[in-house]
Each structure stands twice: as C-alpha cells, then as structure tokens.
PDB file of C-alpha atoms in Angstrom:
ATOM      1  CA  MET A1456     106.623  97.620  88.365  1.00 68.00           C
ATOM      2  CA  THR A1457     107.122  93.763  88.195  1.00 76.00           C
ATOM      3  CA  ALA A1458     106.632  91.808  91.453  1.00 69.00           C
ATOM      4  CA  LEU A1459     108.985  89.249  92.454  1.00 69.00           C
ATOM      5  CA  PRO A1460     107.790  85.466  92.315  1.00 69.00           C
ATOM      6  CA  ASP A1461     106.641  84.669  95.870  1.00 75.00           C
ATOM      7  CA  LYS A1462     109.549  82.027  95.912  1.00 84.00           C
ATOM      8  CA  TYR A1463     112.193  84.978  95.688  1.00 87.00           C
ATOM      9  CA  ARG A1464     111.025  87.170  98.992  1.00 89.00           C
ATOM     10  CA  TYR A1465     114.644  87.297 100.100  1.00 93.00           C
ATOM     11  CA  ILE A1466     117.458  88.305  97.435  1.00 96.00           C
ATOM     12  CA  VAL A1467     120.752  89.379  98.090  1.00 97.00           C
ATOM     13  CA  VAL A1468     123.102  90.861  95.886  1.00 98.00           C
ATOM     14  CA  GLU A1469     126.698  90.344  96.813  1.00 97.00           C
ATOM     15  CA  GLY A1470     130.227  90.857  95.670  1.00 96.00           C
ATOM     16  CA  PRO A1471     133.819  92.745  96.709  1.00 93.00           C
ATOM     17  CA  ILE A1472     133.914  96.318  97.377  1.00 88.00           C
ATOM     18  CA  GLY A1473     132.913  98.108  93.873  1.00 90.00           C
ATOM     19  CA  ALA A1474     131.170  95.413  92.359  1.00 93.00           C
ATOM     20  CA  GLY A1475     128.304  97.244  92.273  1.00 94.00           C
ATOM     21  CA  LYS A1476     126.059  95.472  94.568  1.00 94.00           C
ATOM     22  CA  THR A1477     124.242  98.419  96.105  1.00 94.00           C
ATOM     23  CA  THR A1478     123.412  99.893  92.784  1.00 95.00           C
ATOM     24  CA  LEU A1479     122.255  96.514  91.363  1.00 97.00           C
ATOM     25  CA  ALA A1480     120.066  95.881  94.695  1.00 97.00           C
ATOM     26  CA  ARG A1481     118.636  99.441  95.096  1.00 96.00           C
ATOM     27  CA  LYS A1482     117.536  99.085  91.188  1.00 96.00           C
ATOM     28  CA  LEU A1483     116.312  95.442  91.608  1.00 95.00           C
ATOM     29  CA  ALA A1484     114.031  96.665  94.699  1.00 95.00           C
ATOM     30  CA  GLU A1485     112.869  99.664  92.715  1.00 94.00           C
ATOM     31  CA  VAL A1486     112.019  97.747  89.827  1.00 93.00           C
ATOM     32  CA  THR A1487     110.007  95.042  91.716  1.00 91.00           C
ATOM     33  CA  GLY A1488     108.798  97.241  94.680  1.00 92.00           C
ATOM     34  CA  ALA A1489     110.808  95.246  97.241  1.00 93.00           C
ATOM     35  CA  SER A1490     112.373  96.885 100.119  1.00 93.00           C
ATOM     36  CA  THR A1491     115.939  97.191 100.531  1.00 95.00           C
ATOM     37  CA  LEU A1492     118.304  96.164 103.281  1.00 95.00           C
ATOM     38  CA  LEU A1493     121.636  97.939 102.887  1.00 95.00           C
ATOM     39  CA  GLU A1494     125.124  97.971 104.602  1.00 92.00           C
ATOM     40  CA  ASP A1495     126.026 101.071 106.134  1.00 91.00           C
ATOM     41  CA  PRO A1496     129.600 101.160 106.504  1.00 88.00           C
ATOM     42  CA  GLY A1497     129.833 104.685 107.305  1.00 87.00           C
ATOM     43  CA  ALA A1498     128.188 104.195 110.540  1.00 94.00           C
ATOM     44  CA  ASN A1499     131.424 101.854 111.517  1.00 94.00           C
ATOM     45  CA  PRO A1500     133.328 103.934 113.632  1.00 95.00           C
ATOM     46  CA  PHE A1501     136.354 101.840 113.433  1.00 95.00           C
ATOM     47  CA  LEU A1502     136.485 101.616 109.917  1.00 90.00           C
ATOM     48  CA  PRO A1503     138.648 104.621 109.098  1.00 88.00           C
ATOM     49  CA  GLY A1504     141.075 103.218 111.879  1.00 91.00           C
ATOM     50  CA  PHE A1505     141.047  99.830 110.083  1.00 91.00           C
ATOM     51  CA  TYR A1506     142.123 101.292 106.741  1.00 85.00           C
ATOM     52  CA  GLN A1507     145.116 103.234 108.391  1.00 87.00           C
ATOM     53  CA  ASP A1508     146.074 100.461 110.800  1.00 91.00           C
ATOM     54  CA  ARG A1509     144.614  97.317 109.813  1.00 89.00           C
ATOM     55  CA  ALA A1510     146.011  95.318 113.010  1.00 92.00           C
ATOM     56  CA  ARG A1511     145.051  97.319 115.654  1.00 95.00           C
ATOM     57  CA  TYR A1512     141.582  98.124 114.077  1.00 96.00           C
ATOM     58  CA  ALA A1513     140.566  94.726 112.445  1.00 95.00           C
ATOM     59  CA  LEU A1514     138.919  92.981 115.512  1.00 97.00           C
ATOM     60  CA  PRO A1515     136.588  95.932 116.441  1.00 97.00           C
ATOM     61  CA  ALA A1516     135.693  96.947 112.931  1.00 96.00           C
ATOM     62  CA  GLN A1517     134.569  93.273 112.190  1.00 96.00           C
ATOM     63  CA  LEU A1518     132.552  93.255 115.322  1.00 97.00           C
ATOM     64  CA  PHE A1519     130.838  96.178 114.870  1.00 97.00           C
ATOM     65  CA  PHE A1520     129.857  95.095 111.257  1.00 95.00           C
ATOM     66  CA  LEU A1521     129.067  91.603 112.797  1.00 96.00           C
ATOM     67  CA  PHE A1522     126.447  93.040 115.041  1.00 95.00           C
ATOM     68  CA  GLN A1523     125.183  95.616 112.470  1.00 94.00           C
ATOM     69  CA  ARG A1524     124.503  92.711 109.967  1.00 93.00           C
ATOM     70  CA  VAL A1525     122.789  90.411 112.598  1.00 93.00           C
ATOM     71  CA  ASN A1526     120.590  93.123 113.619  1.00 91.00           C
ATOM     72  CA  GLN A1527     119.616  93.816 110.133  1.00 90.00           C
ATOM     73  CA  VAL A1528     118.741  90.582 109.086  1.00 90.00           C
ATOM     74  CA  ARG A1529     116.724  89.537 112.479  1.00 85.00           C
ATOM     75  CA  ASP A1530     113.406  90.737 111.391  1.00 76.00           C
ATOM     76  CA  LEU A1531     113.543  88.776 108.069  1.00 77.00           C
ATOM     77  CA  GLY A1532     113.650  85.553 109.912  1.00 66.00           C
ATOM     78  CA  GLN A1533     110.332  86.093 111.394  1.00 64.00           C
ATOM     79  CA  GLY A1534     108.678  84.148 108.492  1.00 57.00           C
ATOM     80  CA  ASP A1535     105.887  86.495 107.802  1.00 58.00           C
ATOM     81  CA  MET A1536     104.471  85.513 104.514  1.00 54.00           C
ATOM     82  CA  PHE A1537     102.777  88.826 104.129  1.00 56.00           C
ATOM     83  CA  ARG A1538     105.830  90.890 104.180  1.00 70.00           C
ATOM     84  CA  GLN A1539     107.486  92.722 101.409  1.00 82.00           C
ATOM     85  CA  ALA A1540     110.009  90.947  99.292  1.00 91.00           C
ATOM     86  CA  THR A1541     113.528  92.133 100.396  1.00 94.00           C
ATOM     87  CA  VAL A1542     116.639  92.776  98.109  1.00 96.00           C
ATOM     88  CA  ALA A1543     119.616  92.922 100.366  1.00 96.00           C
ATOM     89  CA  ASP A1544     123.500  94.303  99.350  1.00 96.00           C
ATOM     90  CA  PHE A1545     125.204  91.598 101.945  1.00 95.00           C
ATOM     91  CA  ILE A1546     124.636  88.369 102.950  1.00 95.00           C
ATOM     92  CA  LEU A1547     125.723  87.090 106.796  1.00 93.00           C
ATOM     93  CA  ASP A1548     127.212  84.138 105.494  1.00 93.00           C
ATOM     94  CA  LYS A1549     130.207  86.066 104.009  1.00 92.00           C
ATOM     95  CA  ASP A1550     130.780  88.063 107.358  1.00 92.00           C
ATOM     96  CA  PRO A1551     133.897  85.436 108.520  1.00 94.00           C
ATOM     97  CA  LEU A1552     135.498  85.852 105.036  1.00 92.00           C
ATOM     98  CA  PHE A1553     136.555  89.510 105.936  1.00 90.00           C
ATOM     99  CA  ALA A1554     137.621  88.330 109.576  1.00 94.00           C
ATOM    100  CA  ARG A1555     139.790  85.445 108.089  1.00 94.00           C
ATOM    101  CA  LEU A1556     141.589  87.971 106.308  1.00 91.00           C
ATOM    102  CA  THR A1557     142.168  90.438 108.845  1.00 92.00           C
ATOM    103  CA  LEU A1558     142.441  88.979 112.291  1.00 96.00           C
ATOM    104  CA  ASN A1559     145.115  87.393 113.892  1.00 96.00           C
ATOM    105  CA  ASP A1560     144.734  83.615 115.241  1.00 96.00           C
ATOM    106  CA  ASP A1561     143.404  84.520 118.934  1.00 97.00           C
ATOM    107  CA  GLU A1562     140.635  87.434 117.381  1.00 96.00           C
ATOM    108  CA  LEU A1563     139.603  84.829 114.884  1.00 97.00           C
ATOM    109  CA  ASN A1564     138.781  82.323 117.379  1.00 97.00           C
ATOM    110  CA  LEU A1565     136.772  85.028 119.394  1.00 97.00           C
ATOM    111  CA  TYR A1566     135.597  86.218 116.244  1.00 97.00           C
ATOM    112  CA  ARG A1567     134.313  82.474 115.182  1.00 96.00           C
ATOM    113  CA  GLN A1568     132.699  81.907 118.504  1.00 96.00           C
ATOM    114  CA  MET A1569     130.729  84.988 118.454  1.00 96.00           C
ATOM    115  CA  TYR A1570     129.614  84.782 115.028  1.00 96.00           C
ATOM    116  CA  GLY A1571     128.526  80.958 115.555  1.00 95.00           C
ATOM    117  CA  HIS A1572     126.265  82.210 118.311  1.00 94.00           C
ATOM    118  CA  LEU A1573     124.913  85.325 116.533  1.00 93.00           C
ATOM    119  CA  SER A1574     124.275  83.836 113.259  1.00 90.00           C
ATOM    120  CA  GLN A1575     122.161  80.537 114.501  1.00 88.00           C
ATOM    121  CA  ALA A1576     118.918  82.165 113.636  1.00 81.00           C
ATOM    122  CA  SER A1577     119.791  84.281 110.437  1.00 87.00           C
ATOM    123  CA  PRO A1578     117.366  83.654 107.973  1.00 89.00           C
ATOM    124  CA  ARG A1579     118.509  82.166 104.607  1.00 91.00           C
ATOM    125  CA  PRO A1580     118.161  84.312 101.189  1.00 94.00           C
ATOM    126  CA  ASP A1581     115.846  82.582  98.405  1.00 94.00           C
ATOM    127  CA  LEU A1582     118.417  83.560  95.949  1.00 96.00           C
ATOM    128  CA  VAL A1583     122.080  85.052  95.865  1.00 97.00           C
ATOM    129  CA  ILE A1584     123.151  86.976  92.682  1.00 97.00           C
ATOM    130  CA  TYR A1585     127.112  87.264  93.296  1.00 97.00           C
ATOM    131  CA  LEU A1586     128.939  89.847  91.088  1.00 97.00           C
ATOM    132  CA  GLN A1587     132.500  89.511  89.727  1.00 96.00           C
ATOM    133  CA  SER A1588     134.697  91.953  88.588  1.00 93.00           C
ATOM    134  CA  PRO A1589     138.495  92.021  87.808  1.00 95.00           C
ATOM    135  CA  THR A1590     140.366  93.436  90.716  1.00 91.00           C
ATOM    136  CA  GLU A1591     141.617  96.522  88.460  1.00 91.00           C
ATOM    137  CA  LEU A1592     137.964  97.741  87.676  1.00 92.00           C
ATOM    138  CA  LEU A1593     137.065  97.151  91.662  1.00 90.00           C
ATOM    139  CA  LYS A1594     140.148  99.333  92.375  1.00 86.00           C
ATOM    140  CA  LYS A1595     139.408 102.110  89.672  1.00 88.00           C
ATOM    141  CA  ARG A1596     135.536 101.980  91.098  1.00 88.00           C
ATOM    142  CA  VAL A1597     136.401 102.505  94.691  1.00 84.00           C
ATOM    143  CA  LYS A1598     138.619 105.456  93.865  1.00 82.00           C
ATOM    144  CA  ASP A1599     136.273 107.001  91.482  1.00 83.00           C
ATOM    145  CA  ARG A1600     133.708 106.810  94.214  1.00 79.00           C
ATOM    146  CA  ALA A1601     135.584 107.849  97.155  1.00 72.00           C
ATOM    147  CA  ARG A1602     136.604 111.208  94.568  1.00 77.00           C
ATOM    148  CA  ARG A1603     132.761 111.482  93.918  1.00 79.00           C
ATOM    149  CA  GLN A1604     131.736 111.315  97.710  1.00 73.00           C
ATOM    150  CA  GLY A1605     134.766 113.770  98.942  1.00 69.00           C
ATOM    151  CA  ASP A1606     135.955 110.705 101.155  1.00 65.00           C
ATOM    152  CA  PRO A1607     139.767 111.346 102.388  1.00 59.00           C
ATOM    153  CA  LYS A1608     142.235 109.176 100.903  1.00 54.00           C
ATOM    154  CA  GLU A1609     142.893 107.186 103.796  1.00 47.00           C
ATOM    155  CA  LEU A1610     139.015 105.589 103.682  1.00 58.00           C
ATOM    156  CA  ILE A1611     140.179 103.916 100.253  1.00 64.00           C
ATOM    157  CA  PRO A1612     141.579 100.101 100.887  1.00 70.00           C
ATOM    158  CA  ASP A1613     145.006  99.321  99.637  1.00 77.00           C
ATOM    159  CA  ASP A1614     145.437  97.714  96.276  1.00 83.00           C
ATOM    160  CA  GLU A1615     146.901  94.606  98.014  1.00 87.00           C
ATOM    161  CA  TYR A1616     143.830  93.991 100.329  1.00 84.00           C
ATOM    162  CA  LEU A1617     141.139  94.774  97.611  1.00 88.00           C
ATOM    163  CA  GLU A1618     142.863  91.963  95.530  1.00 92.00           C
ATOM    164  CA  GLU A1619     142.983  89.609  98.523  1.00 92.00           C
ATOM    165  CA  LEU A1620     139.401  90.235  99.289  1.00 91.00           C
ATOM    166  CA  ASN A1621     138.597  89.723  95.583  1.00 94.00           C
ATOM    167  CA  GLU A1622     140.198  86.339  95.336  1.00 95.00           C
ATOM    168  CA  ALA A1623     138.470  85.270  98.878  1.00 95.00           C
ATOM    169  CA  TYR A1624     135.196  86.248  97.416  1.00 95.00           C
ATOM    170  CA  ASN A1625     135.713  84.341  94.316  1.00 95.00           C
ATOM    171  CA  HIS A1626     136.611  81.159  96.558  1.00 95.00           C
ATOM    172  CA  PHE A1627     133.705  81.332  98.494  1.00 95.00           C
ATOM    173  CA  PHE A1628     131.224  81.700  96.032  1.00 95.00           C
ATOM    174  CA  PHE A1629     133.160  78.844  93.865  1.00 95.00           C
ATOM    175  CA  HIS A1630     132.281  76.446  96.944  1.00 95.00           C
ATOM    176  CA  TYR A1631     128.864  78.232  97.961  1.00 95.00           C
ATOM    177  CA  THR A1632     126.111  75.769  98.197  1.00 94.00           C
ATOM    178  CA  ALA A1633     123.751  77.152 101.084  1.00 93.00           C
ATOM    179  CA  THR A1634     120.949  78.548  98.749  1.00 94.00           C
ATOM    180  CA  PRO A1635     120.674  79.132  94.927  1.00 95.00           C
ATOM    181  CA  LEU A1636     123.182  81.231  93.428  1.00 96.00           C
ATOM    182  CA  LEU A1637     123.219  83.505  90.098  1.00 94.00           C
TER     183      LEU A1637
END
C-alpha cells in the first residue's frame, strides 16, 4: 500500500457517466488505503422517472442528488488533519452542470438558490482527476454496465443526453480553476 502525500487528503475522480470514475476512485483508494466517497444513483427514487420523462422528473431528481451530495461531503469539511484520506467519484461543483441541462428557467432559478445556500460550506478537493472519453465509448460502457447489472432499458440515458452531458463536462472542466486539475 502506498499512502497519499499529506497535501492530497481529498481527491476527486470526475467525468461523465461511463467514463470510469467509480472504478478509478475505488482502485486509487485501495492502493493508497484511502476511504471512498461514492455517488449512489440507485438511491434516487426519481431517476427512473427522469429517464422516461425528463421534463417532469428533472427537478426532483436534481434536488435529490444535490441533498445527497451535500450530506456526503459535509463531514469532509471538518478539517480533521488526522482523518483518513478520501477519494470520491464526484465533486459538488459540477452539480449545476446537470441542472443547466435539464431544468427549465424557473426550476433552474430555484435550484441555483438552493445550491448557493447548501454548497457554501462544502470542502474543496486537494486534487481533481478529470476522465475524458468519446461519447461513443460512453454509450457503449453505459449499455454494457446496464446489461451486466440487469438494469431495465428505460434506466439507460438516451444517446442525445449522453452527447450533451459529455460536451457540458468538457466545457466545465476546460474552464475549471477552483482546485488543481489533472
């Protein structure tokens, strides 16, 4: 086991659906002895509805994820220098990226107010690792994963949404300056 340097107590692996962020986060944590902090999309009761009727379920799905992520990172903000290093597969800063893609103007304004209030005390990662991938490969990986896990077809994002999401991630991280980025 190789411990992470002290300056990297909180590392995030990010990228669009199917980029491999959870796999890399788990492997990095395993190799370094860090703990993991992983998204749990399966806990979101609005996600199946979102993939069937995006307009109807976008706001509740987005708010569920926002509250889930805020709650997950809350303890990391305590600044305990003796705590174990953490590797996460999400960064709270990217949460608005999804909101901009899926919410109408009124919903987006409400979301921005809630995000602004809830994200104020969230900790900044010491390093963000951004995984990029062509959209065609993301589509293949998402479909392969769904097939392996026995997920119903309606839980697979459509190709157009994956394309928009991949472009949004590329744009977001091209302009990202909040923390060191690899």
